Structure formats: C-alpha cells, structure tokens
C-alpha cells in the first residue's frame, strides 16, 4: 500500500487533535508514516501516540532548530524524509504554520499543493481533496497532478480513530539548509489556556458580536458556553473593539469552525463571518434585528435582546442538566 | 542607499458580490466586480509606515493579473506608493499558487528589493501560501503572518500570533514579510493622493520581459487540477421566534429536541 507521510503537530509533547485526524485520514488512503519533529522527551511521547493512531513507522528528528527558527527547519526535515520514504502524499495540519510548511515543501519536491482540505478520498489518480470555496458557498474537489501530493487538512475533517500499529521508530539527523536559520524566534509566549475547549476542535461554539456591547458583556456569552461545555468565539467587530482576544475570532481572517452546534449572539452574519462558520451542522442565532442576515442560515432563531435570552437559556440548560 | 520595498497586491472579486467559478473552474473574474484585496491594503499600509519611518525608501506596488488589476495598483498608488508594476499576460490565466509565486519572484527580482510585503492571504483563493513560496524562491527569510512589523537598519522584526503561542521574529534584510489584518487600519486615499496617483509611473511586463516560459504558468503549468466545483445548497432558514419573555426557554426546547442538552 502507498505510504502517506503525516507531520504530527504537537505542543511540547502533547499531540494536537487535528494531527490524530490526519493519521485517521491517512489510513483511509494508504499506510501512515508519522513524522515527529521536536526536542527531548517530547518526541518519544508523540511517537508513541502516533503508533496508537495507526502509524506503522514513525520517523523522528530531534533538534533545537525546530523551536528556535521559523518554518524552514521543519521543511528541511520533511524534504529529507520525503526523499527517503518516497510517499504517495504528505499531509500537514491547516494552520498558518502548516500551510507555509506545506507550500515550501511542495516547491522543493516539485509538487502541487492543496490547502484547507475538509475531506480526503483515495482514487486511481491519487488522493482527492474536498475543499470549501468563496466563504463555503462552493464545494470543490481537486487533486495534485504533479509530484507527491502535498495537502493541508483542516481540523475536524475526520473523527480520530485509535488503531494500534507497529509504530516502529526510526531516528534521522537532519542536514539543515543555510536558509534554516534565516528567521529567528527571539521569544515565545504560550497562550494561556482558558480551560474551555479549543475553538476549532469544539463540538459546540457560542459566539458574541458587536451586539454584546462591551468586554463585560461577554460574561453572558461565556456563561452559556460553560453550561454547554462549549468554546467561545467572537466576530471581528467584537475583537477589533478589544472586547475579546483575536485568537477567538471566527471568520475569514480568524478561525474556521465546523462544530455540531454554532450559537451566534449579536452577530449580523457578514460574508466574512459566515466564511468561518457556515459549514456548522446546526446554527442558532439570537439577534434583536429580525432582518439580520444571520437568520437566513439559522436552523433556529430568536429575535430578541441577548441579555434577556441568554441568561434564561443558560438557567434552563442548568435545570435540565440537573 | 534607499530602502526598496515591493508590495504584492492582488485584484480580487468583491466578496460581498456573487462570486463563482468560470467553466474551466478558475475564479470568474469577468462577471463580478473586482477590487484591491482588503487584506492587501494592510500590506500597503505597513509598507508606507516602514517607508515613512525610514525617511529614505521607495515603495513599488506589484500585481499579477488581467487588465482590470490596474485598478488595484491605482488604489495603492493613491494611498501613497511611489510606483507600480503590472504583470499581465494571457498565458498567466489559471495559474496556481506555485506558478503565481514564480511570476512574482521573477518580477520582484527584476524590480529589485530589500523588503517584500504581502497580505496574509488573498480573499478569493484564501490559501495564504504565496508569501512563503516567494521567500523560498527568492532564498530570503520569511517573516510571515505578523501583526506588528518594524525595520531597523538591516533587520526586520515582527510579532506573530500563532495558534498556541505568540512569537517574536527577527531576520536580516532582504526578506519577505506578510502582515495580518491585526497590523493596523489602512489609510484612505486622500483627494491629493488620488490626483497624484494619476501621474505616478506604472510599468507593464509580460512573461517575455520576465524571461519566463509560458509552459511553466497558467492552467497548462498548474500542478493541481480541479475536478469539480459545485454550489453548496443554500442553508434554508429554520424557525424564527420573537422573544416575548420565553425566547430562552424556547431555544432550550429546540436544543433539547436536537439532543444538545
Ligand atoms: C477582509 C475582511 C476580513 C474579515 N474577516 C472577518 C472575520 O474573520 N470574522 C468576522 O466576524 N468578521 C470579519 N470581517 C468583518 C465583517 O465584514 C463584519 O464587519 C463583522 O463580521 C461584523 O461583526 P458583527 O456581526 O459582530 O457586527 P454588526 O454587523 O455590527 O452586527 C451586530 C449585530 O448585533 C445585533 N445586536 C445589537 N445589540 C443586540 C442585543 N442587545 N441583543 C441581540 N442582538 C443585538 C444587531 O442587530 C446586529 O445584527 C472581515 C471584513 C473584511 C473586509
Ligand atoms: N496575483 C497576485 N499578484 C500580486 N500579489 C499576489 C497575487 N497573489 C497573491 N499575492 C500576494 O500573496 C498574498 C497571499 O496570497 P495567497 O497565498 O494567494 O492567499 C496576498 O495577500 C498578496 O500579497
């Protein structure tokens, strides 16, 4: 069977859920070979996890360059590993970094690159990717027609499945290119965890927009989110006003989410916001303007003041959950 | 020597309009109004700020696109850029990101640069890979997806807000930078700026001028193929109730019926 190289994204040894999704997708189109890049103990922990999720082989490389310099060291490693494994495809998580790694890798391999796949299937002409285009108003299927297919896949494209495999570890030493040390990371500040689920990984997302009115107003949005075990999102208007962090922005220039349930509060539903949430399974909106475009996509809408509706909803959920 | 800044800007279909694909599955650019990508206005803005701070800089705006793309250049010139380059050739139609980056790299090289500034992504293709590809092709550092950027002497620094951390980046010039929509509001062209733009030089280059082979670009040179592009069925609006004191409970009822609670 064709081997599929999967770059396993992790934060200090903790594998990110999208990476497990990639391994699951890779099993669908071939035999997963995981690539784990990092330094120290983190690498062994990540390698073990990759084996649990279907990696027959795990190629690891340890070097401080991966953390100290931007993007290129990882590209050097992947290019070197791809040359020896000769896979049918390389899968990378669709993050800002992931897309840059994939693009540069594709150029070096003489390959085409596809970004932001939401699904992957096997075909005689190689992997076929499904993508959303124009703010999710089109579904596109595409393939790489030249070289090893390099594809970045969005979070939530598949449910990660455990599939214990050999997970045989091979350690390589990367010969870094002169470009590897071009962009130095002079400091890194980890984002403080809120204790809530990751926006892109959450089954339920509760968002607030300009209608929330102030930073303090987000407490009603957060209370509803917590009653549902949901992540909190925000429109760009709310982020630009400084009411909520940019890392929580949903939309074209924020996160693209596709949860089971999306609850939009005080959000009008501009095309750029829709680009980030339109593919959610069920959409609910609370807005005081009955003409707000968000109602055109909502499965259930309440025309009303979010400061009245949300607290009542939160209470009711708590009562029902007991 | 003055700092040579090249800003890459793309002319894109208006996102608030009815965007669609042409028969060859390329973006339909004929039937839809276009404009300078809003996300590239941030690139123009940062380039102008860097130029102002340096006191001795020249800002060139560069686009690869059809005839209409000159509108994007005009807007950038009226914001304050000094001159423009328009790469326009029928053979470029249908280029993928890899091919587009080849054209841009050749044009940037011909123009001469110390700093290339890009937007974070084009609003039509939304790939966000061209800046990284440019850096790779030019063999210079990429200081990408930054929300803050500064040039001091021969060094460029930036703040990159990633998924799990905020990083401070540093590289030597020449370099490629891409800036996010968090980098600072773009200025509006002033009346004076609009008038001045009319007299600023716009050069037109084709593939021959860049010494590029037509085979390498366009649909023919694309390394990806689109098999199908299907309009998603529009979401149908569901039940909308007016809150008359029971809105929250009605919503809870809906969520319970859908097994969310
Ligand atoms: C290139 C580009 C990229 C962009 N990227 C993004 C992006 O990633 N994400 C994004 O969200 N936007 C993005 N935007 C901005 C987008 O166009 C809209 O401006 C933005 O989404 C509006 O946010 P909003 O819906 O919160 O605000 P508004 O459009 O002002 O809507 C506020 C809504 O709240 C309602 N409301 C007010 N008070 C209450 C109340 N008490 N109770 C209930 N309802 C109330 C109002 O009726 C109104 O419908 C982008 C724009 C551009 C040009
Ligand atoms: N045709 C083009 N002409 C000029 N610049 C472009 C073009 N396409 C992409 N760019 C630049 O590359 C950035 C990222 O684009 P993309 O990778 O297509 O999302 C844009 O914000 C522009 O700065």
XYZ file of C-alpha atoms and ligand atoms in Angstrom:
659
model
C 0.000 0.000 0.000
C 1.086 3.593 -0.600
C 2.798 5.279 2.277
C 1.372 8.590 3.456
C 3.662 10.932 5.361
C 1.910 12.748 8.215
C 3.518 15.661 10.062
C 2.345 15.211 13.651
C 1.800 18.657 15.131
C 2.341 18.860 18.876
C 2.874 21.390 21.626
C 5.706 20.287 23.930
C 4.888 16.623 23.538
C 1.110 16.906 23.610
C -0.274 15.808 20.252
C -2.866 18.172 18.846
C -6.171 16.590 17.927
C -6.001 17.593 14.235
C -2.815 15.515 13.934
C -4.730 12.409 15.073
C -7.380 13.239 12.485
C -4.634 13.321 9.830
C -3.440 9.864 10.859
C -7.009 8.576 10.576
C -7.402 10.116 7.106
C -4.006 8.764 6.071
C -5.171 5.226 6.909
C -8.063 5.763 4.545
C -5.787 6.499 1.594
C -2.728 4.384 2.471
C -0.331 3.422 5.239
C 0.534 6.239 7.640
C 4.166 7.101 8.307
C 4.318 9.708 11.069
C 6.949 12.446 11.219
C 7.680 13.807 14.688
C 9.947 16.843 14.991
C 10.993 18.410 18.267
C 13.446 18.199 21.090
C 13.947 15.952 24.129
C 11.356 13.701 25.807
C 8.518 15.307 23.879
C 9.466 13.370 20.756
C 9.133 9.912 22.357
C 5.710 10.713 23.828
C 4.428 11.981 20.490
C 5.863 8.995 18.622
C 4.073 6.558 20.959
C 0.768 8.350 20.430
C 1.224 8.240 16.627
C 1.619 4.464 16.864
C -1.655 4.189 18.793
C -3.415 6.025 15.978
C -2.192 3.899 13.107
C 1.374 4.904 12.234
C 3.278 1.842 11.023
C 6.518 3.802 11.012
C 7.428 6.894 12.985
C 10.340 8.963 11.714
C 11.679 11.251 14.416
C 14.218 14.053 14.382
C 15.450 15.978 17.386
C 16.985 19.426 17.064
C 16.672 22.763 18.813
C 16.348 24.468 15.398
C 12.696 23.401 15.157
C 11.792 25.724 18.016
C 14.415 28.419 17.535
C 13.764 29.262 13.879
C 10.573 29.724 11.877
C 9.161 27.105 9.485
C 12.240 26.308 7.358
C 13.881 23.736 9.709
C 10.691 21.676 9.562
C 10.656 21.983 5.770
C 14.277 20.771 5.624
C 13.351 17.759 7.756
C 10.242 16.850 5.783
C 12.004 17.242 2.438
C 14.807 14.953 3.589
C 12.372 12.362 4.992
C 10.123 12.516 1.918
C 13.136 11.842 -0.291
C 13.930 8.613 1.572
C 10.354 7.384 2.189
C 9.030 8.372 -1.255
C 5.410 8.608 -0.081
C 2.302 8.991 -2.246
C 1.231 12.033 -0.261
C 2.288 14.323 2.580
C -0.401 15.554 4.992
C 0.026 18.612 7.202
C -2.449 20.367 9.518
C -4.010 23.514 8.003
C -2.673 26.110 10.407
C -0.774 29.250 9.458
C 2.470 27.387 10.042
C 1.222 24.145 8.469
C 0.288 25.856 5.226
C 3.683 27.561 4.973
C 5.488 24.280 5.624
C 3.381 22.508 3.003
C 3.872 25.186 0.343
C 7.640 25.362 0.720
C 7.870 21.569 0.821
C 5.825 21.270 -2.362
C 8.122 23.694 -4.148
C 11.184 21.691 -3.117
C 9.614 18.377 -4.138
C 8.373 19.781 -7.445
C 4.824 19.054 -6.325
C 1.485 20.748 -6.434
C -0.025 21.838 -3.106
C -3.643 21.830 -1.944
C -4.640 23.688 1.209
C -7.600 23.545 3.594
C -9.000 20.150 2.608
C -12.074 19.170 4.607
C -12.079 15.576 3.364
C -9.803 13.137 1.541
C -10.560 10.044 -0.505
C -8.390 7.665 -2.484
C -8.619 7.468 -6.275
C -6.628 5.894 -9.081
C -5.104 9.289 -9.772
C -4.057 9.748 -6.158
C -5.764 11.414 -3.197
C -8.780 13.596 -3.974
C -9.328 16.566 -1.664
C -12.616 18.268 -0.907
C -12.393 21.997 -0.176
C -14.836 24.817 0.511
C -14.555 27.953 -1.622
C -15.932 31.505 -1.618
C -16.987 31.590 2.022
C -18.175 27.971 1.871
C -20.674 28.668 -0.894
C -18.962 26.130 -3.191
C -17.616 22.628 -2.663
C -14.552 21.898 -4.775
C -12.829 18.588 -5.415
C -9.237 18.707 -6.579
C -6.073 16.669 -6.979
C -2.374 17.219 -7.205
C -1.355 16.386 -10.772
C 2.412 16.769 -10.494
C 4.730 15.108 -7.997
C 3.953 13.834 -4.495
C 0.606 15.240 -3.359
C 1.151 17.790 -0.573
C -2.126 18.546 1.186
C -3.051 20.536 4.274
C -6.176 19.400 6.093
C -8.422 21.493 8.305
C -9.231 20.492 11.866
C -12.409 18.393 12.249
C -12.092 16.726 8.826
C -12.443 13.301 10.443
C -13.081 11.751 13.849
C -9.759 10.389 15.161
C -9.853 6.604 15.479
C -7.487 4.573 17.608
C -5.797 1.884 15.535
C -2.774 0.373 17.278
C 0.018 -0.156 14.760
C 3.682 -1.094 14.877
C 4.849 2.486 15.307
C 8.426 1.468 14.582
C 10.663 4.386 15.395
C 13.422 5.495 13.016
C 15.580 8.382 14.088
C 17.110 10.678 11.495
C 19.576 13.536 11.724
C 18.514 16.488 9.630
C 21.077 18.249 7.467
C 19.753 21.797 7.748
C 19.953 24.155 4.776
C 21.593 27.570 5.104
C 18.063 29.064 4.960
C 17.030 27.179 8.117
C 18.376 29.839 10.448
C 17.027 32.783 8.405
C 14.193 33.795 10.702
C 14.942 33.617 14.402
C 12.222 33.196 17.019
C 13.572 35.522 19.696
C 10.761 34.880 22.168
C 7.715 32.697 22.520
C 4.827 33.281 24.908
C 2.415 30.388 25.182
C -1.238 31.295 25.053
C -2.829 30.900 28.456
C -5.458 28.207 28.451
C -8.959 29.288 29.433
C -9.918 25.755 30.391
C -12.530 25.815 27.625
C -12.284 23.574 24.551
C -10.202 24.679 21.553
C -12.316 26.735 19.184
C -11.530 24.642 16.105
C -11.982 21.350 17.931
C -15.118 22.053 19.972
C -18.419 20.287 19.305
C -20.297 23.440 20.321
C -19.248 27.059 19.788
C -21.019 30.038 21.375
C -20.057 33.376 19.801
C -20.621 37.026 20.547
C -20.517 40.044 18.246
C -20.922 43.800 18.339
C -24.314 43.271 19.938
C -22.560 42.145 23.129
C -21.746 45.830 23.576
C -18.684 45.650 25.852
C -15.987 43.329 27.187
C -18.077 42.754 30.329
C -20.999 41.739 28.135
C -19.096 38.596 27.179
C -19.793 37.154 30.636
C -23.301 36.134 29.490
C -21.798 34.510 26.381
C -19.217 32.670 28.498
C -21.847 31.540 30.998
C -23.900 29.993 28.199
C -20.780 28.388 26.717
C -19.831 26.871 30.066
C -23.310 25.440 30.599
C -22.862 23.571 27.295
C -19.159 22.767 27.649
C -18.618 24.920 24.570
C -15.812 27.063 23.168
C -16.280 30.845 22.942
C -15.979 32.683 19.631
C -16.223 36.328 18.611
C -16.862 38.351 15.459
C -14.186 40.673 14.163
C -16.229 43.660 15.282
C -16.036 42.394 18.881
C -12.326 41.623 18.535
C -11.496 44.978 16.917
C -13.330 46.713 19.752
C -10.962 44.956 22.144
C -13.725 43.019 23.926
C -12.348 39.572 23.191
C -8.957 38.165 22.108
C -8.164 37.789 18.427
C -7.362 34.110 18.999
C -11.120 33.608 19.425
C -12.150 35.338 16.218
C -14.349 33.283 13.910
C -14.326 34.036 10.189
C -12.231 34.541 7.123
C -9.309 36.048 8.992
C -9.911 34.174 12.213
C -10.671 30.535 12.880
C -12.852 28.474 10.601
C -15.056 26.265 12.700
C -17.395 23.476 11.780
C -18.988 22.319 15.052
C -22.161 20.316 15.620
C -23.777 23.468 17.010
C -22.934 27.150 16.498
C -24.781 29.800 18.505
C -24.327 33.359 17.143
C -25.284 36.141 19.542
C -25.431 39.786 18.494
C -23.763 38.899 15.179
C -25.243 40.209 11.919
C -23.850 37.453 9.674
C -21.481 39.278 7.277
C -19.991 37.151 4.478
C -16.556 37.188 6.159
C -18.048 35.862 9.388
C -20.060 33.249 7.528
C -16.836 32.077 5.871
C -15.799 30.794 9.272
C -18.971 29.100 10.491
C -21.273 28.380 7.558
C -20.437 24.664 7.499
C -21.539 24.137 11.106
C -24.082 21.348 11.390
C -26.748 23.277 13.295
C -26.798 27.076 13.527
C -28.726 29.077 16.102
C -28.921 32.881 16.201
C -30.013 35.425 18.771
C -30.318 38.940 17.380
C -32.628 41.842 18.108
C -32.948 42.736 14.420
C -35.406 40.419 12.604
C -33.784 41.455 9.298
C -30.268 40.353 10.312
C -28.820 38.126 7.544
C -27.687 35.569 10.127
C -31.314 34.367 10.343
C -31.072 33.238 6.696
C -28.755 30.454 7.770
C -30.094 29.727 11.210
C -31.940 26.490 11.921
C -33.472 28.238 14.892
C -33.531 31.948 15.616
C -34.694 34.148 18.443
C -35.431 37.787 17.719
C -34.648 39.462 20.989
C -32.153 41.053 23.351
C -29.294 38.659 24.023
C -29.043 39.975 27.587
C -32.551 38.628 28.238
C -32.450 35.474 26.121
C -29.019 34.104 27.035
C -29.338 34.129 30.842
C -32.759 32.472 30.605
C -31.353 29.838 28.229
C -28.355 29.213 30.497
C -30.631 28.757 33.535
C -32.874 26.395 31.623
C -29.916 24.292 30.455
C -28.590 24.054 34.004
C -32.009 22.988 35.281
C -32.417 20.365 32.574
C -28.925 19.005 33.088
C -29.684 18.833 36.812
C 21.041 53.695 -0.238
C 17.348 53.962 -0.147
C 15.241 51.061 1.122
C 13.487 49.335 -1.779
C 10.102 47.980 -0.719
C 7.904 45.941 -3.071
C 4.292 45.324 -2.004
C 2.448 42.434 -3.660
C -1.241 43.197 -4.111
C -3.968 41.156 -5.712
C -7.077 42.293 -7.554
C -9.939 40.053 -6.382
C -13.684 39.627 -6.923
C -15.737 41.544 -4.345
C -16.618 39.128 -1.530
C -19.976 40.803 -0.978
C -20.886 40.123 -4.623
C -21.907 36.871 -6.259
C -18.583 35.050 -6.572
C -18.408 31.952 -8.771
C -16.228 29.723 -10.913
C -15.821 30.015 -14.682
C -16.273 26.945 -16.904
C -12.611 25.975 -16.605
C -13.037 26.050 -12.777
C -10.859 29.137 -12.448
C -12.209 32.068 -10.463
C -14.687 34.011 -12.609
C -13.165 37.476 -12.867
C -15.334 38.762 -15.709
C -18.850 38.624 -14.375
C -18.036 40.059 -10.944
C -16.853 43.459 -9.698
C -13.286 43.483 -8.515
C -11.213 45.474 -6.070
C -7.838 45.634 -4.339
C -7.994 42.761 -1.820
C -8.817 44.325 1.559
C -6.168 42.131 3.130
C -3.521 43.617 0.828
C -4.440 47.143 1.944
C -2.819 46.145 5.230
C 0.368 45.321 3.314
C 0.344 48.677 1.545
C -0.251 50.429 4.871
C 2.647 48.720 6.649
C 4.948 49.343 3.684
C 4.087 53.044 3.777
C 4.647 53.200 7.539
C 8.025 51.474 7.206
C 8.938 53.869 4.386
C 7.895 56.896 6.449
C 9.883 55.677 9.446
C 12.979 55.087 7.309
C 12.814 58.510 5.660
C 14.632 57.170 2.626
C 12.577 54.475 0.933
C 10.796 53.753 -2.290
C 7.555 51.755 -2.365
C 6.664 49.821 -5.520
C 3.323 48.024 -5.756
C 3.261 44.879 -7.841
C 0.334 42.893 -9.133
C -0.020 39.850 -11.352
C -3.406 39.969 -13.019
C -5.539 40.862 -16.024
C -6.296 44.337 -17.407
C -8.666 45.277 -14.572
C -5.972 44.630 -11.983
C -4.588 48.089 -12.737
C -7.403 49.402 -10.507
C -5.723 47.709 -7.564
C -2.452 49.431 -8.436
C -4.211 52.820 -8.763
C -5.702 52.468 -5.320
C -2.350 51.543 -3.780
C -0.696 54.480 -5.566
C -3.371 56.835 -4.283
C -2.721 55.565 -0.760
C 0.870 56.744 -1.252
C 3.013 54.139 -3.035
C 5.581 55.646 -5.400
C 5.302 53.484 -8.496
C 3.702 50.342 -9.821
C 4.406 47.225 -11.848
C 1.649 45.322 -13.618
C 2.499 41.814 -14.811
C -0.132 40.947 -17.377
C -0.044 38.092 -19.863
C -2.874 35.903 -21.207
C -0.774 32.823 -20.558
C -0.881 33.504 -16.811
C -4.638 32.806 -16.649
C -5.376 29.877 -14.365
C -2.025 29.850 -12.571
C -1.938 28.043 -9.233
C -0.091 29.361 -6.182
C 3.187 27.694 -7.190
C 3.093 29.288 -10.657
C 1.920 32.677 -9.357
C 4.848 32.708 -6.971
C 7.216 32.028 -9.885
C 5.902 35.081 -11.721
C 6.002 37.253 -8.613
C 9.525 36.118 -7.742
C 10.772 36.972 -11.237
C 9.064 40.368 -11.112
C 10.329 41.191 -7.633
C 13.815 40.224 -8.754
C 13.618 42.424 -11.834
C 12.277 45.366 -9.815
C 14.986 44.981 -7.165
C 14.093 44.766 -3.466
C 15.253 44.916 0.121
C 11.835 44.092 1.548
C 8.795 42.394 0.003
C 5.493 42.978 1.816
C 2.454 40.742 1.241
C -1.004 40.380 2.724
C -1.849 37.375 4.923
C -3.983 35.723 2.223
C -5.882 36.603 -0.887
C -9.598 36.998 -0.220
C -10.553 34.818 -3.195
C -8.120 31.896 -3.089
C -7.509 32.252 0.688
C -4.506 29.945 0.573
C -2.072 32.179 2.407
C 0.942 30.449 0.863
C 2.308 32.890 -1.721
C 4.479 34.837 0.780
C 6.151 31.616 1.995
C 6.635 30.464 -1.607
C 8.163 33.812 -2.508
C 10.606 33.635 0.381
C 11.519 30.084 -0.621
C 12.055 31.033 -4.264
C 13.996 34.200 -3.506
C 16.099 32.389 -0.903
C 15.499 35.067 1.707
C 13.986 34.869 5.230
C 10.197 34.935 5.637
C 8.778 36.983 8.496
C 5.204 35.947 7.954
C 1.732 36.389 9.425
C 2.872 39.222 11.653
C 0.538 41.661 13.400
C 3.342 44.091 14.137
C 6.372 44.795 11.992
C 9.343 47.142 12.099
C 12.540 47.655 10.141
C 15.630 48.923 11.916
C 18.776 49.217 9.850
C 19.199 45.911 8.117
C 16.889 43.980 10.460
C 13.181 43.271 10.299
C 11.259 42.219 13.403
C 7.661 41.122 13.786
C 5.120 39.665 16.189
C 3.380 36.503 15.047
C 0.267 35.407 16.935
C 0.070 31.681 16.304
C -2.427 29.070 17.409
C -0.619 28.102 20.565
C 1.821 30.944 21.159
C 2.865 34.466 20.300
C 6.325 34.607 18.775
C 8.684 37.493 18.197
C 10.615 37.074 14.960
C 13.803 38.597 13.667
C 15.574 38.378 10.306
C 18.095 40.250 8.188
C 17.137 42.074 5.014
C 16.445 41.280 2.266
C 13.304 39.493 3.465
C 9.670 38.726 2.697
C 7.052 39.869 5.186
C 3.323 39.109 5.322
C 1.042 41.138 7.583
C -2.337 40.264 9.103
C -5.479 42.353 9.405
C -4.449 42.988 13.025
C -1.469 45.080 11.893
C -3.306 48.423 11.845
C -6.097 50.084 9.871
C -5.194 51.012 6.320
C -5.392 54.710 5.418
C -7.988 56.038 2.979
C -6.608 57.686 -0.151
C -6.820 61.461 0.189
C -8.035 63.662 -2.664
C -4.462 64.841 -3.118
C -3.311 61.225 -3.157
C -5.833 60.296 -5.826
C -4.738 63.188 -8.043
C -1.041 62.438 -7.515
C -1.571 58.757 -8.355
C -2.585 59.660 -11.890
C 0.932 60.888 -12.594
C 2.810 58.026 -10.976
C 4.579 55.557 -13.272
C 3.002 52.156 -13.963
C 5.162 49.686 -15.842
C 3.674 46.715 -17.699
C 5.624 43.495 -18.006
C 4.734 40.250 -19.746
C 6.284 36.791 -19.447
C 8.951 37.633 -22.044
C 10.054 40.635 -20.022
C 10.497 38.297 -17.071
C 12.221 35.599 -19.099
C 9.553 33.078 -18.090
C 8.353 30.177 -20.181
C 4.579 30.156 -20.827
C 4.583 26.387 -20.171
C 5.506 26.991 -16.537
C 2.439 29.063 -15.761
C -1.302 29.251 -16.342
C -3.651 26.284 -16.481
C -1.099 24.376 -18.578
C 1.589 24.709 -15.943
C -0.640 24.121 -12.917
C 0.383 21.231 -10.662
C -3.115 20.845 -9.248
C -6.372 20.142 -11.069
C -9.913 20.922 -10.049
C -12.282 18.089 -10.954
C -15.500 19.761 -9.857
C -16.855 22.909 -8.235
C -20.424 22.608 -7.056
C -22.524 25.330 -5.475
C -23.449 24.305 -1.950
C -27.162 24.153 -1.457
C -28.033 27.384 0.351
C -28.846 26.807 4.002
C -32.565 27.049 4.469
C -33.787 29.354 7.175
C -35.438 27.486 10.033
C -37.874 28.595 12.699
C -37.547 32.153 13.966
C -39.391 33.131 17.132
C -39.767 36.541 18.708
C -38.745 36.757 22.331
C -41.743 37.703 24.415
C -40.264 36.562 27.678
C -39.943 32.902 26.714
C -37.232 33.115 24.000
C -34.520 31.476 26.102
C -36.789 28.598 27.115
C -37.987 28.114 23.521
C -34.371 27.928 22.429
C -33.663 25.383 25.182
C -36.597 23.338 23.902
C -35.091 23.340 20.398
C -31.652 22.336 21.710
C -33.188 19.530 23.774
C -35.137 18.248 20.755
C -31.846 18.197 18.819
C -30.229 16.273 21.730
C -27.714 19.012 22.545
C -28.955 19.043 26.139
C -11.072 41.238 4.517
C -12.062 41.164 5.647
C -11.953 40.122 6.547
C -12.885 39.992 7.595
N -12.770 38.931 8.455
C -13.717 38.751 9.409
C -13.683 37.623 10.285
O -12.761 36.787 10.234
N -14.665 37.474 11.196
C -15.701 38.363 11.318
O -16.564 38.154 12.179
N -15.739 39.456 10.532
C -14.773 39.676 9.592
N -14.835 40.806 8.809
C -15.797 41.876 9.187
C -17.206 41.641 8.701
O -17.335 42.199 7.408
C -18.227 42.348 9.647
O -17.882 43.703 9.741
C -18.267 41.758 11.061
O -18.414 40.341 10.991
C -19.430 42.357 11.833
O -19.444 41.860 13.160
P -20.825 41.799 13.985
O -21.769 40.925 13.257
O -20.459 41.438 15.369
O -21.264 43.320 13.986
P -22.504 44.035 13.279
O -22.530 43.752 11.831
O -22.469 45.446 13.722
O -23.752 43.303 13.901
C -24.126 43.401 15.246
C -25.473 42.727 15.375
O -25.837 42.676 16.745
C -27.225 42.898 16.853
N -27.467 43.380 18.231
C -27.115 44.570 18.766
N -27.439 44.617 20.075
C -28.017 43.446 20.368
C -28.585 42.895 21.551
N -28.591 43.565 22.731
N -29.122 41.660 21.502
C -29.131 40.951 20.327
N -28.601 41.426 19.185
C -28.042 42.654 19.201
C -27.551 43.878 15.766
O -28.904 43.760 15.382
C -26.601 43.431 14.644
O -27.224 42.499 13.759
C -13.920 40.958 7.760
C -14.012 42.011 6.851
C -13.105 42.128 5.800
C -13.243 43.260 4.840
N -1.716 37.668 -8.357
C -1.073 38.265 -7.348
N -0.460 39.459 -7.535
C 0.222 40.067 -6.535
N 0.290 39.573 -5.283
C -0.303 38.397 -5.023
C -1.010 37.679 -6.032
N -1.496 36.538 -5.465
C -1.104 36.551 -4.176
N -0.384 37.677 -3.883
C 0.210 38.072 -2.578
O 0.286 36.930 -1.733
C -0.548 37.083 -0.587
C -1.151 35.756 -0.195
O -1.935 35.240 -1.248
P -2.471 33.741 -1.313
O -1.339 32.839 -0.994
O -2.974 33.594 -2.710
O -3.574 33.641 -0.313
C -1.542 38.164 -0.976
O -2.036 38.828 0.168
C -0.678 39.065 -1.863
O 0.137 39.923 -1.083
